[in-house]
Coordinates of C-alpha atoms in Angstrom, one line a residue:
X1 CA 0.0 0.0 0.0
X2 CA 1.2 3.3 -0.8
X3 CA 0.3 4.5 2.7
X4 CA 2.8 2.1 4.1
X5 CA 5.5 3.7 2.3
X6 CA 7.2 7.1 3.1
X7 CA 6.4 10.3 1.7
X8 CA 10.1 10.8 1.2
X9 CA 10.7 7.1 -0.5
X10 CA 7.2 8.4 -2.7
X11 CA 9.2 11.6 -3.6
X12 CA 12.6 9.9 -4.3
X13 CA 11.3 6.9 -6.9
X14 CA 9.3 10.5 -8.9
X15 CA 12.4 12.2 -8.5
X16 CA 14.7 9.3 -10.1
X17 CA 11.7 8.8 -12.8
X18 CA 11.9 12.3 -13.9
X19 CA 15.4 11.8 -14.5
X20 CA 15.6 8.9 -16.1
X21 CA 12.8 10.2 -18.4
X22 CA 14.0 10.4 -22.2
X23 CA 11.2 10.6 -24.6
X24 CA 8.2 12.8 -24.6
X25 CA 5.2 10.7 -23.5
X26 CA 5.7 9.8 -20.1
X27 CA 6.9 6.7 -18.9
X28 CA 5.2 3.9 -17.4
X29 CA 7.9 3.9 -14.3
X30 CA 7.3 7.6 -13.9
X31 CA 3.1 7.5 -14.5
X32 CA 3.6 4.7 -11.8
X33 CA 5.6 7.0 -9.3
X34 CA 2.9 9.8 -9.5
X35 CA -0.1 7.4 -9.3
X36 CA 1.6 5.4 -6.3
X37 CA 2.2 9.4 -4.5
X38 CA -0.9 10.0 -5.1
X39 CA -2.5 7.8 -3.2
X40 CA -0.5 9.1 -0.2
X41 CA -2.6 10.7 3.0
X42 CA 0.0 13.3 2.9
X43 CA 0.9 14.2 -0.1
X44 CA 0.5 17.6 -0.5
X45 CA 3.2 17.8 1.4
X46 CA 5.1 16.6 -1.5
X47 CA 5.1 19.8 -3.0
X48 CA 7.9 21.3 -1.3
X49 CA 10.1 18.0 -1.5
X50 CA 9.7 17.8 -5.4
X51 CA 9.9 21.7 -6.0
X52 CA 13.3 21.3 -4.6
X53 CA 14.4 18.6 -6.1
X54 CA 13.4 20.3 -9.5
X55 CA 16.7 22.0 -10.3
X56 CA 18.6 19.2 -9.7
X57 CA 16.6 16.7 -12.1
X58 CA 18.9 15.8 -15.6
X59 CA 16.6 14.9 -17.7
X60 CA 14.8 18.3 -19.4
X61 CA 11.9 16.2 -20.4
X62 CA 11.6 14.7 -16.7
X63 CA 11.9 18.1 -15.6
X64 CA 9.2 19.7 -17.2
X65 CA 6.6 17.1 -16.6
X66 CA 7.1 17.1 -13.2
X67 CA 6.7 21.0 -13.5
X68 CA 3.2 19.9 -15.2
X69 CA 2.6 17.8 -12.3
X70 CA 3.1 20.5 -9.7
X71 CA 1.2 23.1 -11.9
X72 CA -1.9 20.6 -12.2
X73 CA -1.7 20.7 -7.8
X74 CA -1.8 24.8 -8.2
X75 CA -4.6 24.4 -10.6
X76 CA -6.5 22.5 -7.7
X77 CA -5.6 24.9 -4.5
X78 CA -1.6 24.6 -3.5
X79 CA -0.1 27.3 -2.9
X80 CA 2.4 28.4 -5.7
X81 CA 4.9 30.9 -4.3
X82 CA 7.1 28.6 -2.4
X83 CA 7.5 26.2 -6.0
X84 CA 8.3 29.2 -7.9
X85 CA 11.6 30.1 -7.6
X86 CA 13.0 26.6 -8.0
X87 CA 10.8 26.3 -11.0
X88 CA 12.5 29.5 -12.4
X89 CA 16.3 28.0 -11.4
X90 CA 15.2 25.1 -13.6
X91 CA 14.1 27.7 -16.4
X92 CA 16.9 29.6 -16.6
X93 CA 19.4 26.3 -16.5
X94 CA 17.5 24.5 -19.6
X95 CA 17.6 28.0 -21.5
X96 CA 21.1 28.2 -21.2
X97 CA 21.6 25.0 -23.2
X98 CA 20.3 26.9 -26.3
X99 CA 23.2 27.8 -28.3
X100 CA 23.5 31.6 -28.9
X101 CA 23.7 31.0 -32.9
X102 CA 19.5 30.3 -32.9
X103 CA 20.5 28.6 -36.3
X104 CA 21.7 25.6 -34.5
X105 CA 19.0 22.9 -34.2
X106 CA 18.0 22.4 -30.2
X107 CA 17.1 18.7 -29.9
X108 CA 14.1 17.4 -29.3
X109 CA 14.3 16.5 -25.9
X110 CA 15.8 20.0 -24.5
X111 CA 12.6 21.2 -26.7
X112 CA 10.2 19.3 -25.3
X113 CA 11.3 20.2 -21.3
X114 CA 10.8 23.3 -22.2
X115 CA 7.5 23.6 -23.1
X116 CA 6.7 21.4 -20.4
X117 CA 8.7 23.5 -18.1
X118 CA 7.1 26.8 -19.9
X119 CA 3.4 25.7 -19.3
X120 CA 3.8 24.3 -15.6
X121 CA 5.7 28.0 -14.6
X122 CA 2.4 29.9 -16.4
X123 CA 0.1 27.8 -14.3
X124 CA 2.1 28.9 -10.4
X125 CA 3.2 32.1 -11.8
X126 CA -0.6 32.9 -13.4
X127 CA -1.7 32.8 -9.5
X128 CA 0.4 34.2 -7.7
X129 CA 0.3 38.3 -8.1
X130 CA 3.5 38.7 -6.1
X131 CA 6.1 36.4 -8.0
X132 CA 4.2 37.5 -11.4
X133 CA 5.3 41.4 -10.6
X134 CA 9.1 39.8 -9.1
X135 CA 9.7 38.5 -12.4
X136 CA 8.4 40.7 -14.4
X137 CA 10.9 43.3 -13.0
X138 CA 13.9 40.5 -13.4
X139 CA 15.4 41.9 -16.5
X140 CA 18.4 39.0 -16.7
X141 CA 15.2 36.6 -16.7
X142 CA 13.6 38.9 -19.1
X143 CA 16.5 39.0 -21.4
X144 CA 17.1 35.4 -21.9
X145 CA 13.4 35.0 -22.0
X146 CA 13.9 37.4 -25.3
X147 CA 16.8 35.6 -26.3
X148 CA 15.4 32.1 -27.1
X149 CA 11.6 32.8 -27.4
X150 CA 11.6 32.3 -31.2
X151 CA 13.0 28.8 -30.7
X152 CA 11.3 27.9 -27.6
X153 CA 6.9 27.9 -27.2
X154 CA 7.9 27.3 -23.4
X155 CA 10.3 30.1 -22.8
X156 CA 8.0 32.5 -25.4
X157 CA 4.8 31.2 -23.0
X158 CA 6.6 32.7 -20.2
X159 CA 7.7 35.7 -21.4
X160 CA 4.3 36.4 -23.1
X161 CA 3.2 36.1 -19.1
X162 CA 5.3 38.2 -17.7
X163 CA 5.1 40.8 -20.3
X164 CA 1.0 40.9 -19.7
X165 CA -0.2 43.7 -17.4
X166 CA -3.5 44.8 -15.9
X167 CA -5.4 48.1 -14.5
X168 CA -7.9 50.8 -15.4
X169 CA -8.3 53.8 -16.9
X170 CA -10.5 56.8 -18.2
X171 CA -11.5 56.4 -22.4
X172 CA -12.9 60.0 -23.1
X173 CA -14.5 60.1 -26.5
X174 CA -13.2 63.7 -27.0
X175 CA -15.6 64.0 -30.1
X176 CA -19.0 63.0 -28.0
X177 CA -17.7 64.3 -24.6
X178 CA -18.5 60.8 -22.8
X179 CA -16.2 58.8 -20.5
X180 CA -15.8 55.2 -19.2
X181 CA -14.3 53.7 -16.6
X182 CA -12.6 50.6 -18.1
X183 CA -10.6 47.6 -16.1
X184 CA -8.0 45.4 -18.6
X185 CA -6.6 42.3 -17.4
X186 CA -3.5 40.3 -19.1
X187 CA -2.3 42.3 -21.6
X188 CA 0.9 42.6 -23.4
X189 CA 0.1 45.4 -25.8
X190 CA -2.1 48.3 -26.9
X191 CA -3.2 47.2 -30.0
X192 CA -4.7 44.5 -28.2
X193 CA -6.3 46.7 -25.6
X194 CA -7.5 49.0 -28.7
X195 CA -9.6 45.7 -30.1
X196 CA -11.3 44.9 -26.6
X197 CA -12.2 48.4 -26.2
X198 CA -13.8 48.7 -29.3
X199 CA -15.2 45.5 -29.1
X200 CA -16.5 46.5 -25.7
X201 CA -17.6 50.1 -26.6
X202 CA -19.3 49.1 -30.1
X203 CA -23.0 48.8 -28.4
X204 CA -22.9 52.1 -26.9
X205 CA -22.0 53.8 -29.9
X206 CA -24.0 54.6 -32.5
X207 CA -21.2 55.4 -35.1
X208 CA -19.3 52.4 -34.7
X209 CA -18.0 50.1 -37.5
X210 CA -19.4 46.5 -37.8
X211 CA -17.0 44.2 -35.6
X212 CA -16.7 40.6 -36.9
X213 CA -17.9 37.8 -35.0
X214 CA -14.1 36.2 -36.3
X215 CA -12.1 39.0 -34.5
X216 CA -13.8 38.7 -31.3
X217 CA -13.2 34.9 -31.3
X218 CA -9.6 35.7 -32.1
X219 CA -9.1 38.8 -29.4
X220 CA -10.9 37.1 -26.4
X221 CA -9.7 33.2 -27.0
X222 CA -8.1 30.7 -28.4
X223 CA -9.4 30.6 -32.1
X224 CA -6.8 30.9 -34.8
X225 CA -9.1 32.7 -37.8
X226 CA -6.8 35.1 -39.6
X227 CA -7.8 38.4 -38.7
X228 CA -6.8 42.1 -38.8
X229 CA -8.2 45.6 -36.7
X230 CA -7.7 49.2 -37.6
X231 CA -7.9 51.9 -34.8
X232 CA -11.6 53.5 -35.1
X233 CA -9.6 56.6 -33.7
X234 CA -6.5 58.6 -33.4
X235 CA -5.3 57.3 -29.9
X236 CA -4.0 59.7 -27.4
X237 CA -2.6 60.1 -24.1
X238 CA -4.2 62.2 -21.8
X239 CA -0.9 64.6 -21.8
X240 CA -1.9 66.9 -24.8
X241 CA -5.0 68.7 -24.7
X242 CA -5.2 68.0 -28.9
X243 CA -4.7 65.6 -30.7
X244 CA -1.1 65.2 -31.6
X245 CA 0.9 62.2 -32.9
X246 CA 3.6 62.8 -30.3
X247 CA 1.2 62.3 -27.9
X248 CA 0.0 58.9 -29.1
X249 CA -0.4 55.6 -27.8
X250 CA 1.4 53.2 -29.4
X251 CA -0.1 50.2 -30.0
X252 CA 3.2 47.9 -29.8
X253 CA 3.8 48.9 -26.3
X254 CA 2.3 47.7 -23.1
X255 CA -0.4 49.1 -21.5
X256 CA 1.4 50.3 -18.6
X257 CA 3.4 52.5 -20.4
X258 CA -0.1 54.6 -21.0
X259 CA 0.5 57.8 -18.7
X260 CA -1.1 58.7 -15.5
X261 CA -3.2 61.9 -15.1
X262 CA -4.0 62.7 -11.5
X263 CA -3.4 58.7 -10.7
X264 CA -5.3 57.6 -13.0
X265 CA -4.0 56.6 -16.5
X266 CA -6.4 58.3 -19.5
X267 CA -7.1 57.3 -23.4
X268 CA -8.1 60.1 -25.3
X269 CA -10.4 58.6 -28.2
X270 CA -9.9 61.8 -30.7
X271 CA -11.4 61.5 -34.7
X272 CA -8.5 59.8 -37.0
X273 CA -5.4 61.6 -38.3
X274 CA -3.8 60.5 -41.8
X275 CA -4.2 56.8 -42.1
X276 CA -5.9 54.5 -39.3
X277 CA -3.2 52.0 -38.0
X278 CA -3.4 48.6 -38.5
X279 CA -2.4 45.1 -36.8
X280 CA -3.1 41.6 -37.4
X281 CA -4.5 39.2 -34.7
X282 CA -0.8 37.8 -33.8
X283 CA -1.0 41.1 -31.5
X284 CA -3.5 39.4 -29.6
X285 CA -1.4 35.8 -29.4
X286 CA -0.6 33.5 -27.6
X287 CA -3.7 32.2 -26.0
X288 CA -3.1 31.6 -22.0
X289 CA -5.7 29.8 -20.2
X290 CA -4.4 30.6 -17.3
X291 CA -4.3 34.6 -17.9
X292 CA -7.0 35.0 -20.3
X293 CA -7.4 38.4 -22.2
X294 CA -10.2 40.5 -20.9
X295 CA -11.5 44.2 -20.6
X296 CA -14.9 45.3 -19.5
X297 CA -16.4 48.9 -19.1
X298 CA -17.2 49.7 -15.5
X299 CA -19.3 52.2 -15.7
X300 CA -20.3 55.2 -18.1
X301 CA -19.1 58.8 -16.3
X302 CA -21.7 61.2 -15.5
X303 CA -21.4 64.6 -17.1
X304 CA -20.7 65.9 -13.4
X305 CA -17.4 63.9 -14.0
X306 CA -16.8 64.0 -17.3
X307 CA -17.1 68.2 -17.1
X308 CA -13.9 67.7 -14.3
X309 CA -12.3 65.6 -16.8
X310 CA -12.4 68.1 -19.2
X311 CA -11.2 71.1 -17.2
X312 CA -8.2 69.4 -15.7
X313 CA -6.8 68.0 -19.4
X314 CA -7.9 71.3 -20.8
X315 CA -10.4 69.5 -23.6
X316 CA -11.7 71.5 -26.4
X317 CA -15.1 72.5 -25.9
X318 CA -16.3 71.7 -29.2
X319 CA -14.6 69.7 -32.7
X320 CA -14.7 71.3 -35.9
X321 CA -18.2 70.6 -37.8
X322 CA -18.1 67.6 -40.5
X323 CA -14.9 65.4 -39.0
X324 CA -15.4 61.4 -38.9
X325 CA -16.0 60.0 -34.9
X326 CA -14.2 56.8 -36.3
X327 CA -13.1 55.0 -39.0
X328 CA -14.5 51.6 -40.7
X329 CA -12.7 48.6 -39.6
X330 CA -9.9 47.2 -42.2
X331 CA -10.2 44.5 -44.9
X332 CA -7.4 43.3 -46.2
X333 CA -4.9 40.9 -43.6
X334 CA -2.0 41.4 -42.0
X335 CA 0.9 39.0 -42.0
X336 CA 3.9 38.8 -39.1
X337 CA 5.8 35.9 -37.8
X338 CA 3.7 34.1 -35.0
X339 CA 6.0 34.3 -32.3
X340 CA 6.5 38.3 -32.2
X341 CA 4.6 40.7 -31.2
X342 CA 6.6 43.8 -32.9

């Protein structure tokens, strides 16, 4: 019975599984070793005893299942800060195996640990808020994360994660004087945040383009239909009180980089200048179930509101008679690799 055995021999014959794992589908000896844990009265407290032993494992393909394995036990209520960090140890050893020349082929079983490794570090670091902002901020982690993402789905999983970013801010429709209070979660870019919000907004405006049942698929899941967005307006931030292009926001860069106005960051939705941008649905990619894309309008401002809004960025009272609230979304697609977002 595996009650009869210890926790630590339980830990020890998963340990010396993983290492001895080689090919991609787990092995019977190691499905064994998790079954036979499994059935342990203690065996949560395996957690801590495997996390350690993660960095020390050989075998990259052993390495990231059992990452899987820990990241299935988050998924179900155990704690994932104290994993974490020996889970990023691991990351950062099996990265450095990648040969700086990116020509060089990286075998199969390096590749496949990492992935593994990649989606069992999004599943602890998707739940806990304080090691997703530690890392985020780890620029050497950051850098390497850079370094091999084209090569690696794992190591680009992760540093789509860390690169995602939440909060709230003000969209003032400068050309209809409205306002909304608007929260974004998990995102890595403003062209992405520019599709939800006019995906969001379309229903209380009665100017706005048709929206394609295909894009919103593509910008709030997983579906792969091949899709482009144009901006409906000229973007701004809420430091120029016109519109001006070097007061734009760009839609490469991340939402946090939007500026903050009396603590609170603000989108200024003014009518287009020159040509509306454009971006392909690769902006809105890769799909994380863990950290799913999402943005929702709190709350419409009352004019009370909006009216303070308008003194403090020094709005124009009125827009010049005849100029288009938005423009029509695009119709011809986009190409760019799948793995970049730039």
């Amino acid at each position: 019975m595996a009650n009869e055995i210890s926790l630590e021999a339980l830990c020890q014959e998963v340990v010396a599984s993983a290492e001895a794992q080689v090919d991609r589908e787990i092995s019977e000896r190691l499905r064994n070793a998790f079954n036979a844990l499994g059935q342990h009265p203690d065996r949560r407290q395996a957690v801590t005893i495997l996390a350690d032993a993660i960095p020390q494992i050989g075998s990259p393909v052993g390495c990231g299942i059992l990452a899987v394995w820990l990241g299935a036990g988050v998924e179900n209520g155990i704690d994932p800060d104290d994993a974490i960090p020996r889970l990023i140890e691991a990351l950062r050893c099996w990265m450095g195996k990648i040969p700086d020349d990116l020509s060089e082929p990286v075998s199969a079983e390096l590749s496949s640990g990492l992935e593994f490794l990649g989606r069992g570090i999004v599943a602890h670091i998707s739940r806990s808020p304080t090691r997703w902002a530690q890392y985020r901020h780890d620029e050497q982690l950051i850098q390497e994360l850079q370094r091999v993402e084209g090569v690696s789905a794992g190591a680009n999983w992760v540093y789509e994660l860390l690169s995602r970013t939440s909060g709230s801010l003000i969209a003032i429709d400068v050309a209809e004087r409205r306002a909304f209070r608007v929260e974004y979660k998990n995102l890595s870019n403003c062209f992405h945040l520019f599709t939800l919000l006019q995906i969001e907004l379309a229903p209380r405006l009665t100017y706005a383009p048709r929206i394609s049942r295909e894009l919103v698929e593509v910008a709030t899941g997983p579906a792969m239909h091949d899709v482009s967005d144009a901006a409906w307006w000229h973007y701004g931030n809420g430091t120029s009180s016109e519109a001006n292009i070097l007061a734009s926001i760009w839609g490469e860069l991340s939402p946090s980089t939007i500026p903050m106005i009396d603590l609170q960051q603000i989108m200024l939705l003014w009518p287009p200048l020159l040509e509306s941008r454009q971006w392909d649905g690769n902006f809105f990619r890769p799909f994380l179930m863990a950290a799913p894309p999402s943005l929702r309008i709190v709350e419409e401002l009352p004019a009370t509101e909006v009216d303070q809004w308008w003194q403090t960025l020094e709005l124009p009272a009125r827009l010049p008679e005849g100029v288009a609230k938005a423009r029509p979304s695009p119709t011809e697609e986009l190409k760019r690799p799948w793995w970049k977002f730039w």
